[in-house]
Coordinates of C-alpha atoms and ligand atoms in Angstrom, one line a residue:
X18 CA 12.3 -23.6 30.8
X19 CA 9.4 -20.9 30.9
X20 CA 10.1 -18.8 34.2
X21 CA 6.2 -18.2 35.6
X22 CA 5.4 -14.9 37.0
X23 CA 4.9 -16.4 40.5
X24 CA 7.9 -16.8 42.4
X25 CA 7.6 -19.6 45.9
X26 CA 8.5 -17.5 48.9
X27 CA 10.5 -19.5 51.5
X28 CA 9.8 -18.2 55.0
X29 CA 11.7 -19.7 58.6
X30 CA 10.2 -19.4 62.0
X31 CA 13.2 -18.5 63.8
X32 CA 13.6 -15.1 61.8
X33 CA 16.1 -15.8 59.2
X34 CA 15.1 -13.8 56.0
X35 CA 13.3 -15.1 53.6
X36 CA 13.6 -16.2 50.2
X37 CA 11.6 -16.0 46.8
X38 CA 12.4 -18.7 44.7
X39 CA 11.9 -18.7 40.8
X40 CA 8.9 -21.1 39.4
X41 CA 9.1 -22.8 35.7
X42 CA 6.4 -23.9 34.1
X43 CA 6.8 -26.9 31.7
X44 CA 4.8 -27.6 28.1
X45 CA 2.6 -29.5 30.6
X46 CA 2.7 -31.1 34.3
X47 CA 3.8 -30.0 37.9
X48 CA 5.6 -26.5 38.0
X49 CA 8.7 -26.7 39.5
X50 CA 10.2 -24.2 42.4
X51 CA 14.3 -23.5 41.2
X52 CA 16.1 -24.3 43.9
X53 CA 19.7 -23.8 42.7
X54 CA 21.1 -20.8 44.6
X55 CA 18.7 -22.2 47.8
X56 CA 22.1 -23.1 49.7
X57 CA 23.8 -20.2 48.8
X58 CA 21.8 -18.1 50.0
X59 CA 20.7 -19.7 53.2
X60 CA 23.2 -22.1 53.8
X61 CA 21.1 -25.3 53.8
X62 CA 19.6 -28.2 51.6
X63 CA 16.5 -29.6 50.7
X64 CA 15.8 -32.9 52.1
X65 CA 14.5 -35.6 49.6
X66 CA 15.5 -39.0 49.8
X67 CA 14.0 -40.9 47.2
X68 CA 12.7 -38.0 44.7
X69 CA 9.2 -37.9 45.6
X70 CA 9.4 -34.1 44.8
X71 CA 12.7 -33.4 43.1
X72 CA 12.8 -32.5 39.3
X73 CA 16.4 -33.8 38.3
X74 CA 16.5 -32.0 35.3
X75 CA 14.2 -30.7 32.5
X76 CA 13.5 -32.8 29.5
X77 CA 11.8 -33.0 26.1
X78 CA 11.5 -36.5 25.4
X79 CA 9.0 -39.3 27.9
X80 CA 6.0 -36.9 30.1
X81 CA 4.3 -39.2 32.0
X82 CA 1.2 -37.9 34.2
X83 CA 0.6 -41.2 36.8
X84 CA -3.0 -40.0 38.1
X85 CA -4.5 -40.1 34.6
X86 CA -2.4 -43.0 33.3
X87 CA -1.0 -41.1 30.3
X88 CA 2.8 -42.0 29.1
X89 CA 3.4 -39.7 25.7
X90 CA 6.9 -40.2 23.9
X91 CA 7.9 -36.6 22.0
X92 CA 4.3 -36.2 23.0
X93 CA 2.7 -38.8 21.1
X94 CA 0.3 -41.2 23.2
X95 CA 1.5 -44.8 24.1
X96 CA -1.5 -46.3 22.8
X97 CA -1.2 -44.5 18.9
X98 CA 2.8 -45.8 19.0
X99 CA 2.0 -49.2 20.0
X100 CA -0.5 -49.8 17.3
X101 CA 1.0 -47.6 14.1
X102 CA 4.8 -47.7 14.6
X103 CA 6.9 -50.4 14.8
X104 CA 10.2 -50.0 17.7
X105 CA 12.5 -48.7 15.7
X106 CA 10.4 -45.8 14.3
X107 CA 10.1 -45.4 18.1
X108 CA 13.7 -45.8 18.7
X109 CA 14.2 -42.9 16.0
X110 CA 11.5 -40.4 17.7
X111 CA 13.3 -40.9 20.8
X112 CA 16.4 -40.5 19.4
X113 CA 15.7 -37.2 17.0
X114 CA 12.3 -36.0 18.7
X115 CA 10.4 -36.7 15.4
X116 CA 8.9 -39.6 13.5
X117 CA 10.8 -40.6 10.9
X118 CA 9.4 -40.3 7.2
X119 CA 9.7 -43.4 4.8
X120 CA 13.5 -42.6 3.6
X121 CA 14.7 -41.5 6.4
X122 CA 13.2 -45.1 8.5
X123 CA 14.7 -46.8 5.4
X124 CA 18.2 -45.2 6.4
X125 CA 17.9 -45.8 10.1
X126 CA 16.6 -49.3 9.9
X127 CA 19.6 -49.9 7.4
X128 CA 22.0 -48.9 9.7
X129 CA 21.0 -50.7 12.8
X130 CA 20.7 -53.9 10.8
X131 CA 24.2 -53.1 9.5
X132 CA 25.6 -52.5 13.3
X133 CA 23.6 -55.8 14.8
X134 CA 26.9 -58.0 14.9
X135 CA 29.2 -58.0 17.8
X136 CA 33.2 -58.1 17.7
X137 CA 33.9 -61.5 17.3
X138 CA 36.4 -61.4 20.7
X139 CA 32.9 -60.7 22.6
X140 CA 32.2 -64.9 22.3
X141 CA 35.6 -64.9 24.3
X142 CA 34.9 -62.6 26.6
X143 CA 31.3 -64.1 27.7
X144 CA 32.9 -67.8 27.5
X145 CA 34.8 -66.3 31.2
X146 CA 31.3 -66.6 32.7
X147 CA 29.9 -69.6 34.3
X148 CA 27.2 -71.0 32.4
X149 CA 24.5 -70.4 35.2
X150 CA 25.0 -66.9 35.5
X151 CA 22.5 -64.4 36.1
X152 CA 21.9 -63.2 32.5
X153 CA 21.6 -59.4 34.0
X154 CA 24.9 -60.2 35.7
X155 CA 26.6 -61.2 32.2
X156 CA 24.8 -58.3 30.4
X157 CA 26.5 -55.9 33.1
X158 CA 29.6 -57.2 32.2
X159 CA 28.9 -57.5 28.4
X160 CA 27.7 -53.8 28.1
X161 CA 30.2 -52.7 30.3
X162 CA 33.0 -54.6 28.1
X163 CA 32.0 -52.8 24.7
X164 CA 33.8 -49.7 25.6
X165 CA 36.7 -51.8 25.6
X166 CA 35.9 -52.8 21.8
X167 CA 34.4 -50.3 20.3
X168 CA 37.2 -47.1 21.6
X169 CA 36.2 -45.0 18.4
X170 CA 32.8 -43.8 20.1
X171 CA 33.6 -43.4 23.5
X172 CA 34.2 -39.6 23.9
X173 CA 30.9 -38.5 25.5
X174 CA 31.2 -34.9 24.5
X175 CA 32.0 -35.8 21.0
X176 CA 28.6 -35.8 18.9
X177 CA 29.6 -38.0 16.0
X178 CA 30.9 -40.8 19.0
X179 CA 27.5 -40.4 20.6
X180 CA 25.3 -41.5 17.7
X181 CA 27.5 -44.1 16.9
X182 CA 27.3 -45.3 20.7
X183 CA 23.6 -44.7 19.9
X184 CA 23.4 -47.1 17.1
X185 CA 25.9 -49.8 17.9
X186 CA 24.0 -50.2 21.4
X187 CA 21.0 -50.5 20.0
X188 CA 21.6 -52.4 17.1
X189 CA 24.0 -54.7 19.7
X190 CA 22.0 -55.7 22.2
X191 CA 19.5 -57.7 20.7
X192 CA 22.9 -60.0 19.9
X193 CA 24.4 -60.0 22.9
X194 CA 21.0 -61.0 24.9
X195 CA 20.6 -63.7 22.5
X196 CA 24.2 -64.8 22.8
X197 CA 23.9 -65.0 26.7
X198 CA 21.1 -67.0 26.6
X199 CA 22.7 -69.3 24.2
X200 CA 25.6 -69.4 26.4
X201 CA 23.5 -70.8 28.9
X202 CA 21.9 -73.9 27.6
X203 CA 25.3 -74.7 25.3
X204 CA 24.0 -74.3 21.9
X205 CA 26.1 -72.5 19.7
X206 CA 25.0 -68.4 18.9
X207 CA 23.2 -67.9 15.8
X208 CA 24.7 -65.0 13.8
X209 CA 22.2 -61.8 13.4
X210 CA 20.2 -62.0 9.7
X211 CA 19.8 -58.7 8.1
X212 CA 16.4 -59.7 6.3
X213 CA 14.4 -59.8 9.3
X214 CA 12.5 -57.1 11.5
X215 CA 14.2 -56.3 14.9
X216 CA 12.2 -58.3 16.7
X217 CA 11.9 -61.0 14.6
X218 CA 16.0 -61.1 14.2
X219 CA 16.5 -61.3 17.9
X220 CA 13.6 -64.0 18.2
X221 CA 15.8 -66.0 15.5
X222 CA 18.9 -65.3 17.2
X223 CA 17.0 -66.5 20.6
X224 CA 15.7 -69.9 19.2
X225 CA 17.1 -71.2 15.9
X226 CA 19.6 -73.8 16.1
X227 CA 21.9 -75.0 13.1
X228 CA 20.0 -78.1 12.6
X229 CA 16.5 -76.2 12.6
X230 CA 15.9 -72.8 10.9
X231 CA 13.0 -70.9 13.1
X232 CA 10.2 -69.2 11.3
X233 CA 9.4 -66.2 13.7
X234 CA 5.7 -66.2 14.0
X235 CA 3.9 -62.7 13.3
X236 CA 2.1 -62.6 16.5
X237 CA 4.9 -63.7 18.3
X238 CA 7.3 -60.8 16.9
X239 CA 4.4 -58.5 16.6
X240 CA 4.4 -59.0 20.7
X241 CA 8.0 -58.8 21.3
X242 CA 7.7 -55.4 19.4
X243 CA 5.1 -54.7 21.4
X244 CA 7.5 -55.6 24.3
X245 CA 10.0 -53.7 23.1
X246 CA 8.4 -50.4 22.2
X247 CA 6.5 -50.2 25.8
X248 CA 9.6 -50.5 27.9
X249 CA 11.6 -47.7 25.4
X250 CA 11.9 -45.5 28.0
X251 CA 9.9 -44.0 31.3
X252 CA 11.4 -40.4 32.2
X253 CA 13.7 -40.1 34.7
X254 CA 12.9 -43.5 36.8
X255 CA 15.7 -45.6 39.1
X256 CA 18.2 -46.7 36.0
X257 CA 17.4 -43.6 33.5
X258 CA 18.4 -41.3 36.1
X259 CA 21.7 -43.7 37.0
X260 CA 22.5 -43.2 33.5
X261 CA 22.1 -39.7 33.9
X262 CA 24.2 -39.8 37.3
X263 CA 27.3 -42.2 35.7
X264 CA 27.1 -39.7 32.3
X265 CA 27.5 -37.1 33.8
X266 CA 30.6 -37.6 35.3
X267 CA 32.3 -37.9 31.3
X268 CA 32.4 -41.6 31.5
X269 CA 32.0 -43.4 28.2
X270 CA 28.0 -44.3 26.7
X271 CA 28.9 -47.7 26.9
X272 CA 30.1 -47.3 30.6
X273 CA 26.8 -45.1 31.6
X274 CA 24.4 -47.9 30.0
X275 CA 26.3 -50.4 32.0
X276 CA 25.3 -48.8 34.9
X277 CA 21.9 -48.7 34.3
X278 CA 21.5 -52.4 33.3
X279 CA 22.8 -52.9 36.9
X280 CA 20.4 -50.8 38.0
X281 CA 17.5 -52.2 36.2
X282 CA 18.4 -55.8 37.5
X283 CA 16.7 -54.9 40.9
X284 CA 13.0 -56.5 42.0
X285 CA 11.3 -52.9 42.6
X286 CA 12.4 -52.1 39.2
X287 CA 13.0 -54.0 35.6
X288 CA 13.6 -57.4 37.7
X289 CA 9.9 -56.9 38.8
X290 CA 8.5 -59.4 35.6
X291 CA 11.1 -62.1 36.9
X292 CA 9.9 -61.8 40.9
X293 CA 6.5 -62.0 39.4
X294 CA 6.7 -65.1 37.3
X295 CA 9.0 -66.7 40.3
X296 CA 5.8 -65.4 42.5
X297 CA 3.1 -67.5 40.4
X298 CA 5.3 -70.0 40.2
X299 CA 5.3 -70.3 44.2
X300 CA 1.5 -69.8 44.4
X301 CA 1.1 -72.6 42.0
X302 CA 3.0 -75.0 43.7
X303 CA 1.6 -74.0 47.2
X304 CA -1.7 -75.0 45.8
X305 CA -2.7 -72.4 42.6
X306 CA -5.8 -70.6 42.7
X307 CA -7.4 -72.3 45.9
X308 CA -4.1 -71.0 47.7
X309 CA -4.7 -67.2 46.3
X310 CA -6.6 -66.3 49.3
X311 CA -3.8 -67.4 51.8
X312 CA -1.2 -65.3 49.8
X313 CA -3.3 -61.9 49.5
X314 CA -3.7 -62.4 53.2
X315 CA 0.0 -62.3 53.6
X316 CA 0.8 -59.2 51.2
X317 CA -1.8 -57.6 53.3
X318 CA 0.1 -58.2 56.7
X319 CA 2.8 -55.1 57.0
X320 CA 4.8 -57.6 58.7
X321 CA 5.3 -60.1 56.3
X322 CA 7.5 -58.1 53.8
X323 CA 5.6 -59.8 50.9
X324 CA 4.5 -57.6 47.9
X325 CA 2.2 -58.9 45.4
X326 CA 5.2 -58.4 42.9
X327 CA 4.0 -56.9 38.9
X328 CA 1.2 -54.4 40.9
X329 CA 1.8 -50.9 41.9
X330 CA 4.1 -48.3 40.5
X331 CA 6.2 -44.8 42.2
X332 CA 4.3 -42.8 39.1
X333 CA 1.0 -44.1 38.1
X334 CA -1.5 -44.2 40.6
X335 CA -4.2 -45.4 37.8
X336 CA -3.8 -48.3 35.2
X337 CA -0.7 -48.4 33.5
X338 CA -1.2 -47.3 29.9
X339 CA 1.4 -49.9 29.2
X340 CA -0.6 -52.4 31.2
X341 CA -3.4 -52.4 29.4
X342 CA -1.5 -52.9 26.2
X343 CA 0.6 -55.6 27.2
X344 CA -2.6 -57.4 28.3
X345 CA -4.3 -57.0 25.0
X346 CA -0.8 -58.4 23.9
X347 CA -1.2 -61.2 26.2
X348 CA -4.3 -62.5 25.3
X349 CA -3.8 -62.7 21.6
X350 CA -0.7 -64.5 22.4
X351 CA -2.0 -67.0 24.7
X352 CA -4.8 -67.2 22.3
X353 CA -2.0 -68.2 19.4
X354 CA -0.5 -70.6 21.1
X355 CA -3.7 -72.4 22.8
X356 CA -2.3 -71.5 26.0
X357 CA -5.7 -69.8 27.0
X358 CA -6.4 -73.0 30.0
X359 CA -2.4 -73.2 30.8
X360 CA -2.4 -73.1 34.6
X361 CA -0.1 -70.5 35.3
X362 CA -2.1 -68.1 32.9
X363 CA -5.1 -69.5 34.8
X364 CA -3.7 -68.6 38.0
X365 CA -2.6 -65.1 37.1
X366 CA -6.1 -63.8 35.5
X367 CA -7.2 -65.0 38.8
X368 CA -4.4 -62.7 40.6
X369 CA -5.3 -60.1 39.0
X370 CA -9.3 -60.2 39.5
X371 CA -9.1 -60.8 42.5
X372 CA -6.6 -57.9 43.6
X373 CA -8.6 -55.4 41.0
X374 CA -11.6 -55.9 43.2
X375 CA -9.7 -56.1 46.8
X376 CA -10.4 -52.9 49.2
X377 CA -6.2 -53.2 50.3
X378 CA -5.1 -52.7 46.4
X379 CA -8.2 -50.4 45.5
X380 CA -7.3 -47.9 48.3
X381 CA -4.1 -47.8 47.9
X382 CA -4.7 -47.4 43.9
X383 CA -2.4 -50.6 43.2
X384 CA -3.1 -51.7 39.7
X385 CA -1.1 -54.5 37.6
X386 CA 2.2 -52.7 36.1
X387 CA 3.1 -53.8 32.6
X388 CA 5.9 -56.1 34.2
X389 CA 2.5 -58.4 35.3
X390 CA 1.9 -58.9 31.7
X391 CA 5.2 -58.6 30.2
X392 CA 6.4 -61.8 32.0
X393 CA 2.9 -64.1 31.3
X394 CA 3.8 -63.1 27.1
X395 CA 7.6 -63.6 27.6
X396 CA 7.0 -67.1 29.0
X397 CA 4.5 -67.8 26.6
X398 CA 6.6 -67.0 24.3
X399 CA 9.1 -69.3 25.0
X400 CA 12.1 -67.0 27.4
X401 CA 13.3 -68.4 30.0
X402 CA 12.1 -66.7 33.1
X403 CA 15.9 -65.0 34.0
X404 CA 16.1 -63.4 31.0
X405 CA 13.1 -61.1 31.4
X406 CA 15.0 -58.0 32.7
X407 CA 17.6 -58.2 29.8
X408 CA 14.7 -58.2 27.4
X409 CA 13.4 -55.2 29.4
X410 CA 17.1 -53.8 29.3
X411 CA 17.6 -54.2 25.3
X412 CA 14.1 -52.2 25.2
X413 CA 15.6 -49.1 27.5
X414 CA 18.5 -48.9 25.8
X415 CA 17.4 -46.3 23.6
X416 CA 15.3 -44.2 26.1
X417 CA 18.9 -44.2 28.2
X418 CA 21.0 -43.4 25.6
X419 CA 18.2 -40.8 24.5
X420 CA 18.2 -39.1 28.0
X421 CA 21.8 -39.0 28.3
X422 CA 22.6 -37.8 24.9
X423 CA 19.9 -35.2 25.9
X424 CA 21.6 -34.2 28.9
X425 CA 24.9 -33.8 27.3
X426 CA 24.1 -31.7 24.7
X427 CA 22.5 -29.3 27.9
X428 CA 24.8 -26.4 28.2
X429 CA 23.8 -25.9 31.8
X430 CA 24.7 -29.8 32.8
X431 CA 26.9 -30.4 35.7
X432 CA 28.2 -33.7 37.3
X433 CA 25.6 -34.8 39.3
X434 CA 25.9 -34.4 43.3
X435 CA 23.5 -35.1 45.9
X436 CA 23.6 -33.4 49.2
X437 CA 23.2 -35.4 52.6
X438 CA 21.8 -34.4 56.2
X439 CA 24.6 -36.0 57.9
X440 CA 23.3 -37.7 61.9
X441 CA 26.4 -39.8 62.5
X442 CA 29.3 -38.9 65.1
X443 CA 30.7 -35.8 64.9
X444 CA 34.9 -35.2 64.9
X445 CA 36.0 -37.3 67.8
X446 CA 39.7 -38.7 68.1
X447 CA 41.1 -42.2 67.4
X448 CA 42.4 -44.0 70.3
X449 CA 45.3 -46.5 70.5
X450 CA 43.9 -50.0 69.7
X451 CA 44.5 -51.5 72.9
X452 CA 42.2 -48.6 74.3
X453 CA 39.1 -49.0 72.2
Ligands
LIG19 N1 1.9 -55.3 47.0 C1 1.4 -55.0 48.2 N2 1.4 -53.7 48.7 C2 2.0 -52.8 48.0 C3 2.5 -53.0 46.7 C4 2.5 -54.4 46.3 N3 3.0 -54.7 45.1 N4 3.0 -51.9 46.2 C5 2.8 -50.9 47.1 N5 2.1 -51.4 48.2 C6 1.6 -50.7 49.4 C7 2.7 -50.3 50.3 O1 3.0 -51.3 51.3 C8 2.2 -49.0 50.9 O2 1.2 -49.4 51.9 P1 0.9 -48.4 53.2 O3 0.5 -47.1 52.6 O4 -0.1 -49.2 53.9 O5 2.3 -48.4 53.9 C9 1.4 -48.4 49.7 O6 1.0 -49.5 48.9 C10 2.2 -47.4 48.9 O7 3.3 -48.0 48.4 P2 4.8 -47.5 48.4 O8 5.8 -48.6 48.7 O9 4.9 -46.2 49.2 O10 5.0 -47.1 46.9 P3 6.3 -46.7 46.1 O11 6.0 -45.7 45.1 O12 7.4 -46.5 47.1 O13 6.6 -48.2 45.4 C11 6.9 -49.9 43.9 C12 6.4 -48.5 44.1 C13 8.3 -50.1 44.3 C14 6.8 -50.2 42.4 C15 6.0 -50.9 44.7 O14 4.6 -50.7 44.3 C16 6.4 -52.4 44.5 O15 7.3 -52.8 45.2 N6 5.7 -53.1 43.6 C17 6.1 -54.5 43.4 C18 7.3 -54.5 42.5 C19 7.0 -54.2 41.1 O16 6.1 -54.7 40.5 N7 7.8 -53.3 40.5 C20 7.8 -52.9 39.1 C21 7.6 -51.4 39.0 S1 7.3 -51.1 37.3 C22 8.7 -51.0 36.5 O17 9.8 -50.9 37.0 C23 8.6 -51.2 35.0

């Protein structure tokens, strides 16, 4: 961090003395005002529920700057990653904070692909979950359960652990999404095949069946990279900073990335694509485009608690960068498959018109987030609709582990401990039960 030569002077109207507190500046984006010795010194906290202006900690890898819609990853741009590297050179960059070069993307594919099976025990353990489970419910529980099988990287502070927990997680969860799935509709798991891409292996592992070999389709798996490599990771958003929170107590990787899949499961964050699809879904039966009217009406009315669900982010107050990649992605997909007059697709380039142009969505600078698109491709594809946020988990996998391996190898990191303004009772005394 690059202290700046101005210092933030915090003055209080009853007298108390002041206080000058340091200023950082980053490579770019917002300075930050060092609030560390803040309660030392004065004896009270800052009050910030929900981060709007709290820097958790400082980082090199994912800047993000929401009112020009940039996302840059080691500082390269979204759009140049997208289009010239595939997710696992992405994976790498996150991982090392460099692209790789030929031999060295030879060595890291190599090494994934040789880490993509899971313990053989795991098909046990997953057979203990009824068969209509929430996949994000059984990839909690799946995640959570490799630090029971893999103990020889779980020692957080141990460097050699942490990029085997690295590599196992991400060469692992491609399997274990595809194995939940097939755990659901009762067909038997397809083993992982070390010949084919990333994506292409976990679309195999998603859709062959022993009586039918599947021939992953390039556009297809060129989208699902796509997929992939957008959702890597986002800075220090709801499950990234969980991670950071769980890590940072010691706990195992395994244990930390647990936490954020639970985190991720939520409707305001990865569950987002799911609430969207389940949204058009509704509109569609309701009555499909003629009803769109109706329902913008509604997620106008403040008292109707309904949210046009993939539009609007906490960050980007202009298009998503990722947005408008997923719906290039989207069209060629829905071109390559005919699905162009499908009406759900119909229905949802009519959404998103329609809200584009609306004063409510244009004032408030609500544009489609890439969870809008993401879900239309993903059930173009072929995924089921539940499993969108597990997709959208494998993806983060490696911007979590990135941040947490990031913050462990921090000298300065501490457990992580928010502060509260506490309004409830103050010390009172407990009466006798017959009293109360
Ligand atoms: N539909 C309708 N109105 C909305 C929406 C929406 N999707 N999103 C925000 N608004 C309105 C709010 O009601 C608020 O209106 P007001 O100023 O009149 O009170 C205003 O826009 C500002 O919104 P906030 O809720 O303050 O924005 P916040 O940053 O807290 O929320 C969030 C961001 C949670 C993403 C929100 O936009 C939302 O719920 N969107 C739908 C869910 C979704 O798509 N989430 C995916 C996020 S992307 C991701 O996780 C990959």
């Amino acid at each position: 961090m690059t202290p700046s030569d101005v210092k933030a002077t915090l003055s209080f109207s009853d007298g108390s003395p002041s206080m000058d507190l340091p200023l950082y500046k980053g490579s770019i984006g917002p300075d930050v005002i060092d609030i560390r010795k803040l309660y030392a010194q004065t004896g009270k906290f800052t009050y910030d529920p929900g981060f709007l202006s709290t820097a958790s900690c400082n980082s090199t890898i994912t800047y993000i700057d929401g009112d020009k819609g940039e996302l840059l990853y080691r500082g390269y741009p979204i759009e140049q990653l997208a289009v010239q590297c595939d997710y696992l050179e992405v994976c790498y960059l996150l991982l090392n904070g460099e692209l790789p070069n030929e031999s060295q993307k030879a060595e890291f594919v190599s090494r994934v692909t040789n880490h993509t099976m899971v313990n053989e025990q795991m098909q046990f353990f997953l057979r203990g979950f009824r068969r209509d489970a929430h996949p994000m419910a059984v990839m909690t529980g799946l995640v959570g359960a490799m630090s029971a099988f893999y103990h020889d990287s779980t020692d957080i502070n141990n460097p050699e652990h942490r990029e085997i927990a690295a590599i196992r997680l991400i060469a692992k969860m491609p399997t274990l999404v595809a194995m939940a799935y097939k755990y659901t509709v009762g067909q038997p798991y397809v083993y992982p095949k070390n010949d084919l891409s990333y994506a292409g292996n976990f679309m195999r592992m998603m859709f062959a069946t022993p009586c039918e070999e599947y021939k992953p389709n390039d556009v297809l798996v060129r989208a699902m990279d796509r997929i992939f490599t957008l959702h890597a990771d986002h800075e220090q958003n709801a499950s990234t900073s969980t991670v950071r929170l769980c890590g940072s107590s010691g706990t195992n990787p395994f244990a930390a990335i647990a936490a954020g899949v639970a985190c991720l499961w939520g409707p305001a964050h990865g569950g987002a694509n799911e609430a969207c699809l389940n949204m058009l879904y509704d509109i569609q039966k309701q009555g499909g485009v003629a009803r769109i009217g109706d329902f913008i009406k509604q997620v106008k009315d403040k008292n109707s608690n309904v949210k046009l669900m993939g539009f609007g982010h906490r960050v980007y107050k202009n298009y998503d960068p990722r947005a408008k990649l997923m719906r290039e992605t989207c069209h060629e997909v829905l071109g390559e498959l005919g699905l162009q007059n499908d009406p759900l697709f119909k229905l949802a380039m009519e959404l998103e018109k329609i809200a584009l142009e609306d004063e409510y969505f244009v004032a408030r600078k609500l544009y489609p987030n890439v969870d809008f698109y993401s879900g239309i491709v993903q059930r173009a594809i072929g995924i089921p609709v539940p499993l969108f946020t597990a997709i959208f988990a494998l993806a983060r996998t490696v911007g979590w582990i990135a941040q947490l391996n990031e913050m462990i190898s921090d000298p300065e990191y501490k457990i992580g401990r928010p502060r509260q303004l506490f309004v409830g009772a103050t010390a009172r005394d407990v009466k006798p039960i017959g009293q109360r």
